[in-house]
Each structure stands twice: as C-alpha cells, then as structure tokens.
C-alpha cells in the first residue's frame, strides 16, 4: 500500500507538505476558579514553535529540532539509567527538561508576561527570578518577586516541597535543585504565585523561582511549564484530569494549541477518535507511557517482537509519547527492521552523501512532481494510528532528498511531535488514556 505525494508546489528548502494557515485562538470570555479550586470551564492557550520567530526554512527547523531531540533522548536515557541503578555517578536526580513549543502566560500581581517552554516530559513549573546569581538571557524582564503582592515562599513541610526530587531547607523556606541529563540545571526557592493563562487567573500555583539557571536550551523561553503526571505539574496542581494539544506543522503561519480542563475533551465532529491506555512506570512516574504492539509499513506488519517495546521491570524500555521531542525514536532493533522495509518500499536510491541529521534519506527523482511513499501504521493497544505521509516523510528539494523522520535509540522509544502534528491528542488522567483525532488545528 502506497500514497502519492505531489512535489509540484514545493519550494527550495521546504517540506513536501504545504502547511495550512491556522488563525490564532483567542478566548472570548473570562473564566474563574470554581468553589473547590477546579476550573469551571478550563482554558485554551496558543503555542508557538521555539524556532517560529527565526528566519529559517522548514528544513532548517527540522534539523535544529533533530539536534535538540538527540540531546533530549540522551537526557531521558540518563534518567532511566539513574532510576534502574545502572548509572555509576549520579549527583542529583535527573529530569527531562526542555521542549519544542512555547506558551504565553503571566505571573504575579501586577502581572508580568512571559513565554515558557511547554514540557510533557517533566513536572516542575519554573521561571528565572531576581536576584540572579546565574541567569541566561531572555527576551522579557526577569521576574522580581519583591514587586509582586501575591508571591509567597513555600514551607519545607509543604506537599510540593516534599514532591521535589531534591530539596533543602533554608530559614524555613523550601529550596530546590533540578538537574538535567546534559548537566543543565535550575536552582532556587519554591513559592506560590498567581498565574494567568489567556483570560484565566489561577492563584497559588507552586513554582520554582530560579536564581541559578545554567545550561543550553532554556533561552528560547523564560522557564518551563511541566505537564507531566507528577504532583508538581500544572495539570496536577489545577486538579484537572484532562488536557489536550494540537501541534501544527512547522510553519511560520501556523499556531498550535493547548487546552486544559473540560474544554480539552475530544469533539467527535472533528473525526474518528482512537484511544489507547496509559501505562504507569513507577520508576518514571511523570512520563506518559503507551503500549506499542507493532508497526505496519505498506501492507506488511513488520516482524518485530512485541516485547521489543515492553516496559521492563527495572523501569527501562517502553514507549513514551512526548511533545518535546521532534522525531520518533524506536529501539534500535525495531528501527533497523523499519528502515529495511522503507528501503524496499520506496524504490528510490538511498542517499548516503547529504548531511541531514536523519538516518534514512532517498534521492528525489530529477524533475518528478510526485513521490510514492508507503503507508505507515502504528499499532497501539486498542488504537491503530494510520499516519499521514507528512507526519513521517520530509523533503528538501534544494538537496534533492526525501527522508524518514524517525531514528533509532537504545532502550526507551519516543513517539515524537512530527508524528503527532495536526492531531488532537487528548490526555485523560482519570481514565488513564490517550486519544488521537486527526484534524487541522485551525478546526478546534
């Protein structure tokens, strides 16, 4: 089984797929917290890709994302090694960190606007704070807690302080340290503040006020907003068991979207919903693990043992769905089988000369206006996800190549954001499921 894709409208240094314009999403009504601390209707926030404001081609954005994804994969592997006891030197608990999309929010009273990295692979919410002993450059002013009337330091005995992977107590206040797999870190005091998302003001959000923030990758935003499964994350603190996102293709004109609370539910009018259970990993409780049972390329179910993607007793292996990793990474044995299948199905010469950062590329036929690519289906438990070609094949006509947007990994597998683009992805923590609806983000 194969699909035909037109190349007639592809400009030099562009992707095969022409992106659709997505208009910005703006809430038309103000929402407030209900009596029990839960959002009455939830809220929606537009997201932008971390490279959207840079003068880059789509192909350049993909390549930059792949480099960040490789670093993120190293961090995740470091976390797994530390948790399984296979790491010889671990000075502090390691978390994932960084991401590919930014969300706008405001902090404090009076409010100060910031742009923070959204990360479904970690929990802590944090921003840079004065006085800074070590801070990276950011486009907005650094948050000054002394100028906010709603800033309150957290006690060492608070639940959020106890939920930190590493904390100390100083004069009764909770101080934190978050260390990332590439030795980046954030360190400061834990506090509560009023956060504003779109038109929704939420008091008493626990966050890290980072006074010592070091390492690469943070400078795209003023901090991070964790959306993991742990108690420190935004979704946990809002007491909302449901959130969803729609990630648009990498294009200057497109906007992605995050929905929190009741409005995050899947709208059946958007299309068919495919739902798969979430799996818990006690050694990595923040991650969203899925059960991947197999992969089909063309019309052939690949000869990959289901145990290849299984979560091991020591917490290693398994498959996570992650918005902060650009491409999908499969355990190397599975990726090797997938790679061979694509070479057989594509019927194009394999490109071995171009430096794309991707493992498998093919030479585009000279003067061709169409390329035939095999269908790709991910068989999750209870959900067969038939991906559109633009979600796994990318092309650069200036280099004359078309590439598979996937790679190999050792241990953990990751279902990345290119594979999720133009889908409403609904995380339901009460039912412990993830649902997919293929749609255009502008339709939500």
CSV table of C-alpha atoms in Angstrom, one decimal:
chain,number,residue,atom,x,y,z
A,1,UNK,CA,0.0,0.0,0.0
A,2,UNK,CA,1.4,3.4,-1.0
A,3,UNK,CA,0.5,7.0,-1.2
A,4,UNK,CA,1.3,9.6,-3.9
A,5,UNK,CA,2.5,13.0,-2.9
A,6,UNK,CA,2.8,16.0,-5.2
A,7,UNK,CA,6.0,17.9,-5.3
A,8,UNK,CA,4.9,20.5,-7.8
A,9,UNK,CA,4.3,23.2,-5.1
A,10,UNK,CA,7.5,22.5,-3.1
A,11,UNK,CA,9.8,25.4,-3.0
A,12,UNK,CA,13.5,25.0,-2.4
A,13,UNK,CA,14.5,24.1,1.2
A,14,UNK,CA,10.9,23.3,2.1
A,15,UNK,CA,9.0,20.3,3.3
A,16,UNK,CA,6.9,18.1,1.0
A,17,UNK,CA,3.6,19.1,2.6
A,18,UNK,CA,2.2,22.6,2.2
A,19,UNK,CA,1.0,23.8,5.6
A,20,UNK,CA,-2.4,25.4,6.1
A,21,UNK,CA,-2.8,28.7,7.9
A,22,UNK,CA,-4.1,28.4,11.5
A,23,UNK,CA,-5.6,31.5,12.9
A,24,UNK,CA,-4.7,32.5,16.5
A,25,UNK,CA,-7.1,31.2,19.1
A,26,UNK,CA,-8.5,33.8,21.5
A,27,UNK,CA,-10.8,33.2,24.4
A,28,UNK,CA,-13.9,35.4,24.3
A,29,UNK,CA,-14.9,35.0,27.9
A,30,UNK,CA,-13.2,35.3,31.3
A,31,UNK,CA,-13.2,32.1,33.4
A,32,UNK,CA,-12.5,31.9,37.1
A,33,UNK,CA,-11.9,29.1,39.6
A,34,UNK,CA,-14.8,27.2,41.0
A,35,UNK,CA,-15.6,26.7,44.7
A,36,UNK,CA,-13.3,23.6,45.0
A,37,UNK,CA,-10.3,25.0,43.2
A,38,UNK,CA,-11.1,23.4,39.9
A,39,UNK,CA,-11.5,25.4,36.7
A,40,UNK,CA,-15.2,25.8,35.8
A,41,UNK,CA,-14.6,25.6,32.0
A,42,UNK,CA,-10.8,25.3,31.5
A,43,UNK,CA,-8.9,27.4,29.1
A,44,UNK,CA,-7.0,27.4,25.8
A,45,UNK,CA,-3.6,28.8,25.0
A,46,UNK,CA,-1.9,29.2,21.7
A,47,UNK,CA,1.5,27.7,21.4
A,48,UNK,CA,4.3,28.6,19.1
A,49,UNK,CA,7.3,26.5,18.0
A,50,UNK,CA,10.6,27.6,19.6
A,51,UNK,CA,12.1,28.4,16.1
A,52,UNK,CA,9.0,30.1,14.7
A,53,UNK,CA,10.4,33.7,15.1
A,54,UNK,CA,13.7,32.8,13.4
A,55,UNK,CA,14.4,33.3,9.7
A,56,UNK,CA,14.7,29.6,9.0
A,57,UNK,CA,13.3,27.3,6.3
A,58,UNK,CA,11.2,24.4,7.3
A,59,UNK,CA,14.0,22.1,6.6
A,60,UNK,CA,16.4,24.1,8.9
A,61,UNK,CA,13.7,24.0,11.7
A,62,UNK,CA,13.5,20.2,11.3
A,63,UNK,CA,17.3,19.9,11.5
A,64,UNK,CA,17.5,22.1,14.6
A,65,UNK,CA,14.7,20.1,16.2
A,66,UNK,CA,16.5,16.8,15.5
A,67,UNK,CA,19.7,18.1,17.3
A,68,UNK,CA,17.6,19.1,20.3
A,69,UNK,CA,15.8,15.8,20.1
A,70,UNK,CA,19.1,13.9,20.2
A,71,UNK,CA,20.1,15.8,23.3
A,72,UNK,CA,16.7,15.2,24.9
A,73,UNK,CA,17.0,11.5,24.2
A,74,UNK,CA,20.3,11.5,26.0
A,75,UNK,CA,18.7,13.1,29.0
A,76,UNK,CA,15.9,10.6,29.0
A,77,UNK,CA,18.4,7.7,28.8
A,78,UNK,CA,20.3,9.2,31.7
A,79,UNK,CA,17.2,9.3,33.7
A,80,UNK,CA,16.4,5.7,33.0
A,81,UNK,CA,20.0,4.6,33.9
A,82,UNK,CA,19.8,6.5,37.1
A,83,UNK,CA,16.5,5.0,38.1
A,84,UNK,CA,17.5,1.5,37.2
A,85,UNK,CA,20.7,1.7,39.2
A,86,UNK,CA,22.9,1.3,36.1
A,87,UNK,CA,24.5,4.8,36.4
A,88,UNK,CA,27.8,4.9,38.2
A,89,UNK,CA,27.8,8.6,39.1
A,90,UNK,CA,24.6,10.4,39.8
A,91,UNK,CA,25.0,13.5,41.9
A,92,UNK,CA,21.3,14.6,41.8
A,93,UNK,CA,18.0,13.3,40.4
A,94,UNK,CA,17.8,13.9,36.7
A,95,UNK,CA,14.7,15.2,34.9
A,96,UNK,CA,13.9,15.6,31.2
A,97,UNK,CA,13.6,19.3,30.6
A,98,UNK,CA,13.3,21.5,27.5
A,99,UNK,CA,10.7,21.1,24.8
A,100,UNK,CA,9.7,22.3,21.3
A,101,UNK,CA,6.8,24.6,22.0
A,102,UNK,CA,6.3,27.9,23.9
A,103,UNK,CA,3.2,29.1,25.8
A,104,UNK,CA,2.4,32.6,26.9
A,105,UNK,CA,1.5,33.3,30.5
A,106,UNK,CA,1.6,36.0,33.1
A,107,UNK,CA,2.9,35.8,36.7
A,108,UNK,CA,2.4,37.9,39.7
A,109,UNK,CA,0.4,40.9,40.9
A,110,UNK,CA,0.7,43.2,39.0
A,111,UNK,CA,1.1,40.7,36.1
A,112,UNK,CA,4.3,40.2,34.1
A,113,UNK,CA,4.1,38.4,30.8
A,114,UNK,CA,6.4,35.6,29.9
A,115,UNK,CA,6.9,32.9,27.3
A,116,UNK,CA,7.7,29.5,28.8
A,117,UNK,CA,8.7,26.1,27.3
A,118,UNK,CA,5.9,23.6,27.5
A,119,UNK,CA,7.1,20.1,28.5
A,120,UNK,CA,5.0,17.0,28.8
A,121,UNK,CA,8.1,15.1,30.0
A,122,UNK,CA,8.7,16.9,33.3
A,123,UNK,CA,6.7,18.3,36.2
A,124,UNK,CA,8.2,21.4,37.7
A,125,UNK,CA,7.0,24.9,36.7
A,126,UNK,CA,9.8,27.4,37.0
A,127,UNK,CA,11.0,30.8,35.7
A,128,UNK,CA,14.1,32.9,36.2
A,129,UNK,CA,13.9,35.2,39.3
A,130,UNK,CA,15.8,38.1,40.7
A,131,UNK,CA,18.3,38.3,42.3
A,132,UNK,CA,20.1,36.2,39.7
A,133,UNK,CA,23.4,34.7,40.6
A,134,UNK,CA,23.4,32.9,37.2
A,135,UNK,CA,20.7,33.6,34.6
A,136,UNK,CA,20.6,33.2,30.9
A,137,UNK,CA,19.4,35.9,28.5
A,138,UNK,CA,15.7,36.1,27.9
A,139,UNK,CA,13.5,38.4,25.8
A,140,UNK,CA,11.4,39.6,28.7
A,141,UNK,CA,12.4,41.1,32.0
A,142,UNK,CA,13.3,38.6,34.8
A,143,UNK,CA,10.6,38.1,37.4
A,144,UNK,CA,11.1,40.1,40.5
A,145,UNK,CA,9.2,38.5,43.5
A,146,UNK,CA,9.6,41.6,45.6
A,147,UNK,CA,7.4,43.6,43.2
A,148,UNK,CA,4.5,41.1,43.4
A,149,UNK,CA,1.9,41.3,46.2
A,150,UNK,CA,0.9,37.6,45.7
A,151,UNK,CA,4.4,36.0,46.0
A,152,UNK,CA,4.7,33.6,48.9
A,153,UNK,CA,7.6,31.2,49.7
A,154,UNK,CA,6.7,27.6,50.3
A,155,UNK,CA,7.4,25.9,53.6
A,156,UNK,CA,9.8,23.0,53.8
A,157,UNK,CA,6.9,20.9,55.1
A,158,UNK,CA,4.6,21.7,52.1
A,159,UNK,CA,3.5,18.8,49.9
A,160,UNK,CA,5.0,20.3,46.8
A,161,UNK,CA,8.4,20.7,48.6
A,162,UNK,CA,8.2,17.0,49.6
A,163,UNK,CA,7.4,16.1,46.0
A,164,UNK,CA,10.7,17.6,44.7
A,165,UNK,CA,13.3,15.1,43.6
A,166,UNK,CA,15.9,17.1,45.6
A,167,UNK,CA,15.3,20.0,48.1
A,168,UNK,CA,16.9,21.7,51.1
A,169,UNK,CA,15.5,23.9,53.8
A,170,UNK,CA,16.8,27.4,54.5
A,171,UNK,CA,15.2,29.6,57.1
A,172,UNK,CA,12.1,27.5,56.9
A,173,UNK,CA,11.8,28.0,53.1
A,174,UNK,CA,12.0,25.3,50.5
A,175,UNK,CA,14.9,25.4,48.1
A,176,UNK,CA,15.1,23.2,45.0
A,177,UNK,CA,17.6,21.8,42.6
A,178,UNK,CA,16.6,20.3,39.2
A,179,UNK,CA,19.5,18.7,37.2
A,180,UNK,CA,19.1,17.8,33.6
A,181,UNK,CA,20.8,14.9,31.8
A,182,UNK,CA,23.2,17.3,29.9
A,183,UNK,CA,24.2,19.0,33.2
A,184,UNK,CA,21.9,21.9,32.7
A,185,UNK,CA,20.2,22.9,35.9
A,186,UNK,CA,17.9,25.3,37.7
A,187,UNK,CA,18.2,26.1,41.4
A,188,UNK,CA,16.2,28.5,43.6
A,189,UNK,CA,13.3,28.8,46.0
A,190,UNK,CA,9.9,27.2,45.8
A,191,UNK,CA,7.0,29.6,46.0
A,192,UNK,CA,3.3,30.2,45.1
A,193,UNK,CA,2.1,32.8,42.8
A,194,UNK,CA,-0.9,33.9,40.7
A,195,UNK,CA,-0.6,32.7,37.1
A,196,UNK,CA,-2.7,33.9,34.3
A,197,UNK,CA,-3.3,31.7,31.2
A,198,UNK,CA,-5.2,33.6,28.4
A,199,UNK,CA,-8.1,35.2,30.4
A,200,UNK,CA,-7.9,32.8,33.4
A,201,UNK,CA,-6.2,33.8,36.6
A,202,UNK,CA,-5.2,30.9,38.9
A,203,UNK,CA,-3.9,31.7,42.4
A,204,UNK,CA,-1.4,29.7,44.5
A,205,UNK,CA,0.4,27.9,41.7
A,206,UNK,CA,3.5,26.3,43.1
A,207,UNK,CA,6.6,27.1,41.0
A,208,UNK,CA,10.4,27.3,41.2
A,209,UNK,CA,11.8,30.8,41.4
A,210,UNK,CA,15.2,30.1,39.7
A,211,UNK,CA,18.1,32.2,40.8
A,212,UNK,CA,20.8,30.0,39.4
A,213,UNK,CA,20.0,28.6,35.9
A,214,UNK,CA,22.7,27.1,33.8
A,215,UNK,CA,23.0,25.2,30.5
A,216,UNK,CA,21.9,25.2,26.9
A,217,UNK,CA,18.4,25.0,25.6
A,218,UNK,CA,16.5,27.2,28.1
A,219,UNK,CA,17.0,30.6,26.3
A,220,UNK,CA,14.1,30.1,24.0
A,221,UNK,CA,11.8,30.9,26.9
A,222,UNK,CA,11.8,32.3,30.4
A,223,UNK,CA,11.4,28.9,32.0
A,224,UNK,CA,9.4,25.7,31.8
A,225,UNK,CA,5.8,24.6,32.4
A,226,UNK,CA,5.7,20.9,33.3
A,227,UNK,CA,2.7,18.9,32.2
A,228,UNK,CA,3.8,15.5,33.4
A,229,UNK,CA,1.9,13.1,35.6
A,230,UNK,CA,3.6,14.1,38.9
A,231,UNK,CA,2.2,16.4,41.7
A,232,UNK,CA,4.4,19.4,40.7
A,233,UNK,CA,2.9,19.7,37.2
A,234,UNK,CA,0.4,22.2,36.0
A,235,UNK,CA,-2.2,19.6,35.2
A,236,UNK,CA,-1.9,18.1,38.7
A,237,UNK,CA,-2.0,21.5,40.5
A,238,UNK,CA,-5.1,22.6,38.6
A,239,UNK,CA,-6.8,19.3,39.8
A,240,UNK,CA,-7.9,18.9,36.2
A,241,UNK,CA,-7.6,15.3,35.0
A,242,UNK,CA,-7.7,16.2,31.3
A,243,UNK,CA,-5.6,18.2,28.8
A,244,UNK,CA,-5.1,18.1,25.1
A,245,UNK,CA,-3.0,19.7,22.5
A,246,UNK,CA,-2.9,20.1,18.7
A,247,UNK,CA,0.6,20.6,17.3
A,248,UNK,CA,0.7,22.2,13.9
A,249,UNK,CA,3.3,21.5,11.2
A,250,UNK,CA,6.5,23.6,11.4
A,251,UNK,CA,5.4,26.7,9.5
A,252,UNK,CA,5.6,30.4,10.3
A,253,UNK,CA,1.9,30.9,9.7
A,254,UNK,CA,0.6,28.1,11.9
A,255,UNK,CA,-0.3,28.2,15.6
A,256,UNK,CA,-0.5,25.2,17.8
A,257,UNK,CA,-3.0,24.9,20.7
A,258,UNK,CA,-3.1,23.7,24.4
A,259,UNK,CA,-6.5,23.0,26.1
A,260,UNK,CA,-6.9,22.5,29.8
A,261,UNK,CA,-9.9,21.2,31.7
A,262,UNK,CA,-13.4,20.4,30.4
A,263,UNK,CA,-12.8,22.0,27.0
A,264,UNK,CA,-9.9,19.6,26.4
A,265,UNK,CA,-12.4,16.8,25.7
A,266,UNK,CA,-12.4,15.3,22.2
A,267,UNK,CA,-15.1,16.7,19.9
A,268,UNK,CA,-16.4,13.8,17.8
A,269,UNK,CA,-17.3,16.1,15.0
A,270,UNK,CA,-13.6,16.5,14.3
A,271,UNK,CA,-13.2,12.9,13.2
A,272,UNK,CA,-12.7,9.4,14.4
A,273,UNK,CA,-11.1,9.0,17.8
A,274,UNK,CA,-8.6,6.3,18.5
A,275,UNK,CA,-7.9,5.6,22.2
A,276,UNK,CA,-5.1,3.7,23.9
A,277,UNK,CA,-4.5,3.1,27.6
A,278,UNK,CA,-1.7,4.8,29.5
A,279,UNK,CA,0.8,2.7,31.3
A,280,UNK,CA,2.4,3.6,34.6
A,281,UNK,CA,6.1,3.2,35.2
A,282,UNK,CA,6.9,3.5,39.0
A,283,UNK,CA,10.5,4.5,38.3
A,284,UNK,CA,9.5,7.2,35.9
A,285,UNK,CA,6.1,8.4,37.2
A,286,UNK,CA,6.0,11.6,35.2
A,287,UNK,CA,6.1,10.1,31.7
A,288,UNK,CA,3.1,9.1,29.6
A,289,UNK,CA,3.8,5.5,28.5
A,290,UNK,CA,1.9,3.8,25.7
A,291,UNK,CA,1.7,0.1,24.7
A,292,UNK,CA,3.1,-0.2,21.2
A,293,UNK,CA,2.3,-3.6,19.8
A,294,UNK,CA,3.6,-3.4,16.3
A,295,UNK,CA,4.2,-1.4,13.1
A,296,UNK,CA,2.9,-1.8,9.5
A,297,UNK,CA,4.8,-0.4,6.5
A,298,UNK,CA,2.8,-0.6,3.3
A,299,UNK,CA,0.7,-3.7,3.6
A,300,UNK,CA,3.1,-5.7,5.7
A,301,UNK,CA,3.1,-6.0,9.5
A,302,UNK,CA,6.8,-5.8,10.4
A,303,UNK,CA,8.4,-8.9,12.1
A,304,UNK,CA,9.1,-7.0,15.4
A,305,UNK,CA,8.6,-8.8,18.6
A,306,UNK,CA,6.1,-7.1,20.8
A,307,UNK,CA,8.5,-7.5,23.7
A,308,UNK,CA,10.8,-5.0,21.9
A,309,UNK,CA,8.7,-2.1,23.1
A,310,UNK,CA,7.8,-3.6,26.5
A,311,UNK,CA,8.4,-1.8,29.8
A,312,UNK,CA,11.0,-3.7,31.8
A,313,UNK,CA,10.7,-4.5,35.5
A,314,UNK,CA,13.6,-2.1,36.3
A,315,UNK,CA,11.8,0.8,34.5
A,316,UNK,CA,13.8,0.7,31.3
A,317,UNK,CA,12.4,0.3,27.8
A,318,UNK,CA,8.8,1.1,26.9
A,319,UNK,CA,7.4,3.8,24.7
A,320,UNK,CA,6.5,7.4,25.8
A,321,UNK,CA,4.5,10.0,23.9
A,322,UNK,CA,6.3,13.3,24.1
A,323,UNK,CA,5.5,16.7,22.7
A,324,UNK,CA,9.1,17.9,23.4
A,325,UNK,CA,10.9,15.5,21.1
A,326,UNK,CA,10.8,16.3,17.4
A,327,UNK,CA,11.0,12.9,15.7
A,328,UNK,CA,10.1,9.4,16.8
A,329,UNK,CA,12.9,7.2,18.1
A,330,UNK,CA,12.4,3.4,18.1
A,331,UNK,CA,14.5,0.8,19.9
A,332,UNK,CA,17.4,0.1,17.5
A,333,UNK,CA,16.3,-3.5,16.7
A,334,UNK,CA,12.9,-2.3,15.7
A,335,UNK,CA,14.2,0.7,13.8
A,336,UNK,CA,16.5,-1.5,11.7
A,337,UNK,CA,13.6,-3.6,10.6
A,338,UNK,CA,11.6,-0.5,9.8
A,339,UNK,CA,14.5,1.0,7.8
A,340,UNK,CA,14.9,-2.1,5.7
A,341,UNK,CA,11.1,-2.1,5.0
A,342,UNK,CA,11.2,1.5,3.8
A,343,UNK,CA,14.2,0.9,1.5
A,344,UNK,CA,12.3,-2.0,-0.1
A,345,UNK,CA,9.0,0.0,-0.4
A,346,UNK,CA,10.3,3.4,-1.6
A,347,UNK,CA,12.0,2.1,-4.7
A,348,UNK,CA,14.3,5.2,-4.7
A,349,UNK,CA,18.1,5.2,-4.4
A,350,UNK,CA,19.3,5.6,-0.8
A,351,UNK,CA,21.1,8.9,-0.3
A,352,UNK,CA,24.4,8.5,1.5
A,353,UNK,CA,26.0,11.9,0.9
A,354,UNK,CA,23.7,14.5,2.3
A,355,UNK,CA,24.2,15.7,5.9
A,356,UNK,CA,20.6,15.8,7.0
A,357,UNK,CA,20.9,14.5,10.6
A,358,UNK,CA,18.4,11.7,9.7
A,359,UNK,CA,19.2,8.0,9.5
A,360,UNK,CA,17.4,7.3,6.2
A,361,UNK,CA,17.1,9.5,3.1
A,362,UNK,CA,16.4,8.9,-0.5
A,363,UNK,CA,17.4,10.8,-3.6
A,364,UNK,CA,14.4,12.5,-5.2
A,365,UNK,CA,13.9,11.8,-9.0
A,366,UNK,CA,15.0,14.7,-11.1
A,367,UNK,CA,12.0,16.7,-12.5
A,368,UNK,CA,9.5,14.5,-10.7
A,369,UNK,CA,6.3,16.1,-9.4
A,370,UNK,CA,5.1,13.1,-7.4
A,371,UNK,CA,6.7,10.6,-5.0
A,372,UNK,CA,5.2,7.4,-3.9
A,373,UNK,CA,5.7,6.6,-0.2
A,374,UNK,CA,4.5,3.5,1.7
A,375,UNK,CA,1.7,3.8,4.3
A,376,UNK,CA,2.8,3.7,8.0
A,377,UNK,CA,0.6,2.4,10.8
A,378,UNK,CA,1.5,2.4,14.5
A,379,UNK,CA,-0.5,-0.4,16.3
A,380,UNK,CA,-1.0,0.8,19.8
A,381,UNK,CA,-3.1,-1.2,22.3
A,382,UNK,CA,-6.7,-0.6,21.0
A,383,UNK,CA,-5.7,2.1,18.5
A,384,UNK,CA,-4.3,1.7,15.0
A,385,UNK,CA,-2.8,5.0,14.1
A,386,UNK,CA,-2.6,5.4,10.3
A,387,UNK,CA,-0.3,8.4,9.9
A,388,UNK,CA,-0.5,10.9,7.0
A,389,UNK,CA,2.7,10.9,5.0
A,390,UNK,CA,3.7,14.4,6.1
A,391,UNK,CA,3.9,13.0,9.6
A,392,UNK,CA,6.8,10.7,8.8
A,393,UNK,CA,8.3,11.8,5.5
A,394,UNK,CA,10.1,15.2,5.0
A,395,UNK,CA,11.8,16.5,1.9
A,396,UNK,CA,14.3,19.2,0.9
A,397,UNK,CA,14.1,19.9,-2.8
A,398,UNK,CA,17.3,22.0,-2.7
A,399,UNK,CA,19.2,19.0,-1.5
A,400,UNK,CA,17.1,16.7,-3.6
A,401,UNK,CA,16.3,14.3,-0.8
A,402,UNK,CA,13.2,12.9,1.0
A,403,UNK,CA,13.8,11.5,4.5
A,404,UNK,CA,12.1,9.3,7.1
A,405,UNK,CA,11.5,11.5,10.2
A,406,UNK,CA,12.5,8.7,12.6
A,407,UNK,CA,15.6,7.3,14.2
A,408,UNK,CA,17.0,4.6,16.4
A,409,UNK,CA,17.5,4.6,20.2
A,410,UNK,CA,18.9,2.3,22.8
A,411,UNK,CA,16.3,1.3,25.3
A,412,UNK,CA,13.4,3.8,25.6
A,413,UNK,CA,11.3,4.6,22.5
A,414,UNK,CA,9.7,8.0,22.0
A,415,UNK,CA,6.6,8.9,19.8
A,416,UNK,CA,7.6,12.4,18.8
A,417,UNK,CA,5.8,15.6,17.8
A,418,UNK,CA,6.3,15.4,14.0
A,419,UNK,CA,4.3,12.1,14.1
A,420,UNK,CA,1.6,13.9,16.2
A,421,UNK,CA,1.3,17.0,14.1
A,422,UNK,CA,-2.3,18.1,13.1
A,423,UNK,CA,-3.8,15.7,15.6
A,424,UNK,CA,-5.9,16.5,18.7
A,425,UNK,CA,-4.0,14.5,21.4
A,426,UNK,CA,-6.2,14.1,24.5
A,427,UNK,CA,-4.6,13.0,27.8
A,428,UNK,CA,-7.3,11.8,30.2
A,429,UNK,CA,-5.6,11.1,33.6
A,430,UNK,CA,-8.8,10.0,35.2
A,431,UNK,CA,-9.5,7.2,32.7
A,432,UNK,CA,-5.7,6.8,32.1
A,433,UNK,CA,-5.9,7.0,28.3
A,434,UNK,CA,-4.6,8.9,25.4
A,435,UNK,CA,-6.8,9.6,22.4
A,436,UNK,CA,-5.9,10.7,18.9
A,437,UNK,CA,-8.1,12.6,16.4
A,438,UNK,CA,-6.6,13.5,13.0
A,439,UNK,CA,-7.6,17.1,12.2
A,440,UNK,CA,-6.3,20.5,11.3
A,441,UNK,CA,-5.5,22.6,14.4
A,442,UNK,CA,-7.5,25.5,13.0
A,443,UNK,CA,-10.7,23.5,13.2
A,444,UNK,CA,-10.5,23.2,17.0
